[in-house]
C-alpha cells in the first residue's frame, strides 16, 4: 500500500477534468498537498491521495510568524482535530492533530482539505435576494428587515407555525441550543434538523431499550473488541479515520469483522465474513442470527436474568425465523448465518456498529431495537469492547440532537409536556405564561382548545407536506408559508419533485448557509428567495459533540470572510427584529447587542441539561482538554497525569453534576465495573418499576461500590429523605430543590445538582438501576418484526409481512397500506438503495465546491449489476435513466459492477445542480456554483416514513433503468 505507484505527477483522468477550468497547469503531488492545505499523517489520507507524504512543519507553510490554532473537522462525527496554520489572519496551511486520541495524526480526503472549505471561492459572499428572476445583492440590514417583516406578517395572518425553522447538524452546541430556544420564543415546535433523517430511529429505538439514545462506547474502545459486527454501515467511506480503530482490533485481537450489507462496500473488503442480504430485511436477518444463538444456548443467561426484561417475548418471535424462512425473506443462506452466530458467541465481547443503512426505513425503529437485542442476548452491553457503536453522520449531529433541535422535544430530551416547559422556563428565568402565549391553539377532537406548545411539530422529513397537504388534514391552524433552511441540504431528502412544487408555493424561502445549496436552484421562483451567508465553523468558536459523546472545543481560526456572519449573530439580529432579544439573552453575556459570548451560552445549557449530563462540561474544562490532548490514553481515553488527570477525553456525557463536582465523564454507558463517580453506570430506570407484575429493576446487580446493592428507581428528593441521605445536601441545594417541587423534585429538574451529587456520593446512578427492556410496549411494534417495504418487488411476502395501516402522526396523515397495496413491481422491478462516497459529505455543496475533492469524483452515477446491465442494454460509463416508482427520474452515468447484487442498484446522495436531465448551473448566483454538479439521487426516491419518528425511507424503493 505504501509503495510508490506513479512517477510523482498526478495522472490526468480519462474524462475532462473540472480543474481544467480552474488551472491548465499540470499538478504534481507536492503542489496538490501544498495547495489544498494538506499535511497528512495517516494511512486514510495516503490512500485517498495515492502516494507517500511527510509530516509538514509550520516553517514549510510560510515564512515568518505562523500561529497554530486547534479546531475540529466539520465533516463526519469522528471528531478529528485540525491544526490550522495562520499567518497575518490568513489560513495558510494545516496539519492533522497528532495529539488527538481520535484521529492520531490522520485525516481522510475531506478532513485534509477543510482549509478550502473556509477559504473557498464558491461561497456566498454577501446577502442576496431574487427579484424579477435575477439575483440581487442587498445589505444585512435590508435582509433582516425584509425577511423579519415578512415573517411577522405571516405570523399575524396565519400563526407562528406557518414559519418553519429548519436547523443544522453543522451548528456547534451553543448555536444549536440557541436555535431551539429561538424557535421556542418565536412560538413553534416546527423546528428540526438532519438527525430526523439520519439517526432519529436510532435515538428512539435505543433510548427506549436502555435509557439513552446514543453510541454506548467509543471509536477508541473498539480496540478492545473481540469481534466486530457491522450492519447498514460503510465506515471506510463515511467515517474513514474510524478504520484506524477497527483495524487495530482486527490486527491486535484477531477480531473477526462481519459486514452485513446489500452492497459489497469498501468496508466489506476488510471483512472476514461478508453477508449480502435484501434491502429492508434487517430484522429478519438479525432474528435469523439470534435463532442460532437461542437454538444452541449461546445466549448469556445470567446477564439476561439480571439486566434484561422481555427476552422471552423475543424468543417467541425468533422461533418463527428458521434458516429456511430467513433465506426466503433476506436471501442470506442459513449456514452462513449459523457461522456468523457462532463467531459472535465465541468472540466476546463484540461490538455492533450501524449507520444509516439500518435507520432510514419505514421500520427503522424496529431495526435499531433488533440490533440492541442481539447485544443484550450476547451479554455484550456495559462492557469495554462491546456496546452498540452507532456512528453518527455530521460533525455535530449528536450535539444538535442532544440540544433539542427537534420537533418533538426541548433540549436534553425533556419532551414537550407542561413540566418540561416549566423546567426550561426556570432555567431561562422566563415567565411561563408569556412563553405559552407565544404559541397558537388548536381545537381538539373533543372540542377543547389545546396549546400547540405541547404538541409535536412537523418533522424535517415532512416539511413538504406541511406546505402541500390539505389544510383540513393538518393538526395546526394553517399550512407552512415560509421556510428557513439554516444549514440544510434539501437534496438529502426524498421526494424532490414534490419538494420543488412546495418551494414554489411558499410565500418566502430563506437559505442561511456558507453556500447557496440546491435550494437556490431547484425551484423556478422569480422572487421571494433570500440567500444569507453564514460563516463556516472555522470562523467562530464553540463546542461540538463527537459520536462517542465527547465534547471538543473549536477555537476560531480566522475572522469571518466576505460579509458572512456567525450563526449566533444572525439569530441575535432576528431576535432584535422580532422584539424579544432582551428575553432571549436575559442570562447570556453579550459583546454587543448582536454578538452573544459563546462561552456564556455553554454555561446556560450547563444549568439545564441534567437529563443527559451536559452540565459538567464547562468551557474551561473543555479548553483544558484540547490544550492537553497528549495526556489522554489512546484506548481508555483517560488522562494519565497532567492538569486533567483522571478525566476521560472530552468529558463524554453524562458528565454528572456541576463543573465544580469534577465528574470525569462516562466513557462506556452502562458499565457497572466502575463506580459512578469514575464513569460507571447502570441501565436507566426510565420505564417504571414494574410491568404486568414483573420487576423492571435490576436483579441483585449494581455498579461498583454502590451503597444500594440491588435495583432502584430514579432519584427524587423524597427518595433521599427515605434513605436518610438528604442531610448530605447543602442549605443552598435544599433551598433550590424546595423552590422547584419540594420532595417531588427529581434528578432531572433540580437546578442545583444536589440530588445528583448526593446520589453519586453514595456511588448510585441518579437515574436509577433498572433492566433494559427488549419489548417497548409504547411502540407500534412492541417486539420488532419484519414488515415489507412500501415499494417491494416481493409481492409473495406482503400478505405474510404487511406494513402498517395509514395513520396520523406528527400533525400529518402518514400513508402505509394504501401505498403498499399497489403493485408497481412489473414496471419498476429493481430495488434502489443509496449511500455515501469517501470524497463528499451530506448534500455535497461544500465538498463539491472544494476543487481538491471535486477532482477525485466528477460524475454522479448508478451502480448496476452486470447481469441487469446486459439484460437492459446499459453499458459501463454511458448515460442512463433511473426512474423511481413515483415517476421522479435522474440521468446518470452507469457503473456496471458486481458490488451490487442482481436486482439491486445503488446511487450516492451527495450530488445536486441537475434536475431530471437539465443542468441548473446558470441558476446559481454568479461564482457560487459548485465545481461538480449532478443529479440528486433523492429525485428518484419515494414516499415512506418510520412509524415512530417519521424517518424517511431512502434505502429501499423500486426503480427502472433504461439506456439514455
CSV table of N, CA and C in Angstrom, one decimal, residues 496-551:
chain,number,residue,atom,x,y,z
A,496,UNK,N,-38.1,14.7,-4.2
A,496,UNK,CA,-37.6,16.1,-4.6
A,496,UNK,C,-38.5,16.7,-5.7
A,497,UNK,N,-39.2,15.9,-6.4
A,497,UNK,CA,-40.1,16.5,-7.4
A,497,UNK,C,-41.2,17.3,-6.7
A,498,UNK,N,-41.7,16.7,-5.6
A,498,UNK,CA,-42.7,17.4,-4.8
A,498,UNK,C,-42.1,18.5,-4.0
A,499,UNK,N,-40.9,18.4,-3.6
A,499,UNK,CA,-40.2,19.4,-2.9
A,499,UNK,C,-40.1,20.7,-3.8
A,500,UNK,N,-39.8,20.5,-5.0
A,500,UNK,CA,-39.8,21.6,-6.0
A,500,UNK,C,-41.1,22.4,-6.0
A,501,UNK,N,-42.2,21.6,-6.1
A,501,UNK,CA,-43.5,22.2,-6.0
A,501,UNK,C,-43.8,23.0,-4.7
A,502,UNK,N,-43.3,22.4,-3.6
A,502,UNK,CA,-43.5,23.0,-2.3
A,502,UNK,C,-42.8,24.3,-2.2
A,503,UNK,N,-41.5,24.3,-2.7
A,503,UNK,CA,-40.7,25.5,-2.6
A,503,UNK,C,-41.4,26.7,-3.4
A,504,UNK,N,-42.0,26.3,-4.5
A,504,UNK,CA,-42.6,27.3,-5.4
A,504,UNK,C,-43.9,27.8,-4.8
A,505,UNK,N,-44.5,27.1,-3.9
A,505,UNK,CA,-45.8,27.5,-3.3
A,505,UNK,C,-45.6,28.4,-2.1
A,506,UNK,N,-44.4,28.5,-1.6
A,506,UNK,CA,-44.2,29.3,-0.4
A,506,UNK,C,-44.3,30.8,-0.6
A,507,UNK,N,-44.6,31.5,0.4
A,507,UNK,CA,-44.5,33.0,0.3
A,507,UNK,C,-43.1,33.4,0.3
A,508,UNK,N,-42.2,32.7,1.1
A,508,UNK,CA,-40.9,33.1,1.3
A,508,UNK,C,-40.0,31.9,1.5
A,509,UNK,N,-38.8,31.9,0.9
A,509,UNK,CA,-37.8,30.8,1.1
A,509,UNK,C,-36.5,31.5,1.4
A,510,UNK,N,-36.0,31.1,2.6
A,510,UNK,CA,-34.8,31.7,3.2
A,510,UNK,C,-33.7,30.7,3.4
A,511,UNK,N,-32.6,30.9,2.8
A,511,UNK,CA,-31.4,30.0,2.9
A,511,UNK,C,-30.3,30.7,3.7
A,512,UNK,N,-29.9,30.1,4.8
A,512,UNK,CA,-28.8,30.7,5.6
A,512,UNK,C,-27.7,29.6,5.6
A,513,UNK,N,-26.6,29.9,5.0
A,513,UNK,CA,-25.6,28.8,4.8
A,513,UNK,C,-24.3,29.5,4.2
A,514,UNK,N,-23.2,28.8,4.4
A,514,UNK,CA,-22.0,29.3,3.7
A,514,UNK,C,-22.0,29.2,2.2
A,515,UNK,N,-22.9,28.3,1.7
A,515,UNK,CA,-23.0,28.0,0.3
A,515,UNK,C,-24.5,28.2,-0.1
A,516,UNK,N,-24.8,28.4,-1.4
A,516,UNK,CA,-26.2,28.6,-1.8
A,516,UNK,C,-27.1,27.4,-1.7
A,517,UNK,N,-26.5,26.2,-1.7
A,517,UNK,CA,-27.2,24.9,-1.7
A,517,UNK,C,-28.1,24.7,-2.8
A,518,UNK,N,-28.6,23.5,-3.0
A,518,UNK,CA,-29.6,23.1,-4.0
A,518,UNK,C,-30.9,23.9,-3.9
A,519,UNK,N,-31.2,24.4,-2.7
A,519,UNK,CA,-32.4,25.2,-2.5
A,519,UNK,C,-32.4,26.4,-3.4
A,520,UNK,N,-31.2,27.0,-3.8
A,520,UNK,CA,-31.2,28.2,-4.6
A,520,UNK,C,-31.6,27.9,-6.0
A,521,UNK,N,-31.5,26.7,-6.5
A,521,UNK,CA,-31.7,26.4,-7.9
A,521,UNK,C,-32.8,25.4,-8.2
A,522,UNK,N,-33.2,24.6,-7.2
A,522,UNK,CA,-34.2,23.6,-7.5
A,522,UNK,C,-35.5,24.2,-8.0
A,523,UNK,N,-36.0,25.2,-7.3
A,523,UNK,CA,-37.2,25.9,-7.6
A,523,UNK,C,-37.1,26.8,-8.8
A,524,UNK,N,-38.2,27.2,-9.4
A,524,UNK,CA,-38.2,28.1,-10.5
A,524,UNK,C,-38.8,29.5,-10.1
A,525,UNK,N,-38.7,29.9,-8.9
A,525,UNK,CA,-39.2,31.1,-8.4
A,525,UNK,C,-38.5,32.3,-9.1
A,526,UNK,N,-39.2,33.4,-9.2
A,526,UNK,CA,-38.5,34.6,-9.7
A,526,UNK,C,-38.3,35.6,-8.6
A,527,UNK,N,-39.0,35.4,-7.4
A,527,UNK,CA,-38.8,36.3,-6.3
A,527,UNK,C,-39.1,35.5,-5.0
A,528,UNK,N,-38.9,36.2,-3.9
A,528,UNK,CA,-39.2,35.6,-2.6
A,528,UNK,C,-38.2,34.6,-2.1
A,529,UNK,N,-37.0,34.7,-2.7
A,529,UNK,CA,-35.9,33.8,-2.2
A,529,UNK,C,-34.8,34.6,-1.7
A,530,UNK,N,-34.3,34.3,-0.5
A,530,UNK,CA,-33.2,35.1,0.1
A,530,UNK,C,-32.0,34.1,0.4
A,531,UNK,N,-30.8,34.5,0.2
A,531,UNK,CA,-29.6,33.8,0.5
A,531,UNK,C,-28.8,34.6,1.4
A,532,UNK,N,-28.6,34.1,2.7
A,532,UNK,CA,-27.8,34.8,3.7
A,532,UNK,C,-26.5,34.1,4.0
A,533,UNK,N,-25.3,34.7,3.9
A,533,UNK,CA,-24.1,34.0,4.0
A,533,UNK,C,-23.7,33.8,5.5
A,534,UNK,N,-23.8,32.6,6.0
A,534,UNK,CA,-23.3,32.2,7.3
A,534,UNK,C,-21.9,31.9,7.3
A,535,UNK,N,-21.2,32.1,8.4
A,535,UNK,CA,-19.8,31.7,8.5
A,535,UNK,C,-19.7,30.1,8.5
A,536,UNK,N,-18.5,29.6,8.2
A,536,UNK,CA,-18.2,28.3,8.5
A,536,UNK,C,-17.8,28.2,10.0
A,537,UNK,N,-17.7,27.0,10.4
A,537,UNK,CA,-17.4,26.8,11.9
A,537,UNK,C,-15.9,27.2,12.2
A,538,UNK,N,-15.1,27.4,11.1
A,538,UNK,CA,-13.8,27.9,11.4
A,538,UNK,C,-13.7,29.4,11.6
A,539,UNK,N,-14.8,30.0,11.5
A,539,UNK,CA,-14.8,31.5,11.7
A,539,UNK,C,-15.6,31.9,12.9
A,540,UNK,N,-15.9,30.9,13.8
A,540,UNK,CA,-16.5,31.2,15.1
A,540,UNK,C,-15.8,30.2,16.1
A,541,UNK,N,-16.4,30.1,17.3
A,541,UNK,CA,-15.8,29.2,18.3
A,541,UNK,C,-17.0,28.5,19.0
A,542,UNK,N,-16.7,27.5,19.7
A,542,UNK,CA,-17.7,26.8,20.4
A,542,UNK,C,-17.4,25.3,20.5
A,543,UNK,N,-18.3,24.5,21.2
A,543,UNK,CA,-18.1,23.1,21.4
A,543,UNK,C,-18.9,22.3,20.4
A,544,UNK,N,-18.4,21.1,20.2
A,544,UNK,CA,-19.1,20.1,19.3
A,544,UNK,C,-19.0,18.7,20.1
A,545,UNK,N,-20.0,17.9,19.8
A,545,UNK,CA,-20.1,16.6,20.4
A,545,UNK,C,-19.8,15.5,19.4
A,546,UNK,N,-18.8,14.7,19.6
A,546,UNK,CA,-18.4,13.7,18.7
A,546,UNK,C,-19.4,12.5,18.9
A,547,UNK,N,-19.3,11.5,18.0
A,547,UNK,CA,-20.3,10.4,18.1
A,547,UNK,C,-20.2,9.6,19.4
A,548,UNK,N,-19.0,9.6,20.0
A,548,UNK,CA,-18.9,8.9,21.3
A,548,UNK,C,-19.3,9.7,22.5
A,549,UNK,N,-20.0,10.9,22.3
A,549,UNK,CA,-20.5,11.7,23.3
A,549,UNK,C,-19.4,12.6,24.0
A,550,UNK,N,-18.2,12.7,23.4
A,550,UNK,CA,-17.2,13.5,23.9
A,550,UNK,C,-17.3,15.0,23.3
A,551,UNK,N,-17.1,15.9,24.2
A,551,UNK,CA,-17.1,17.3,23.7
A,551,UNK,C,-15.7,17.7,23.3
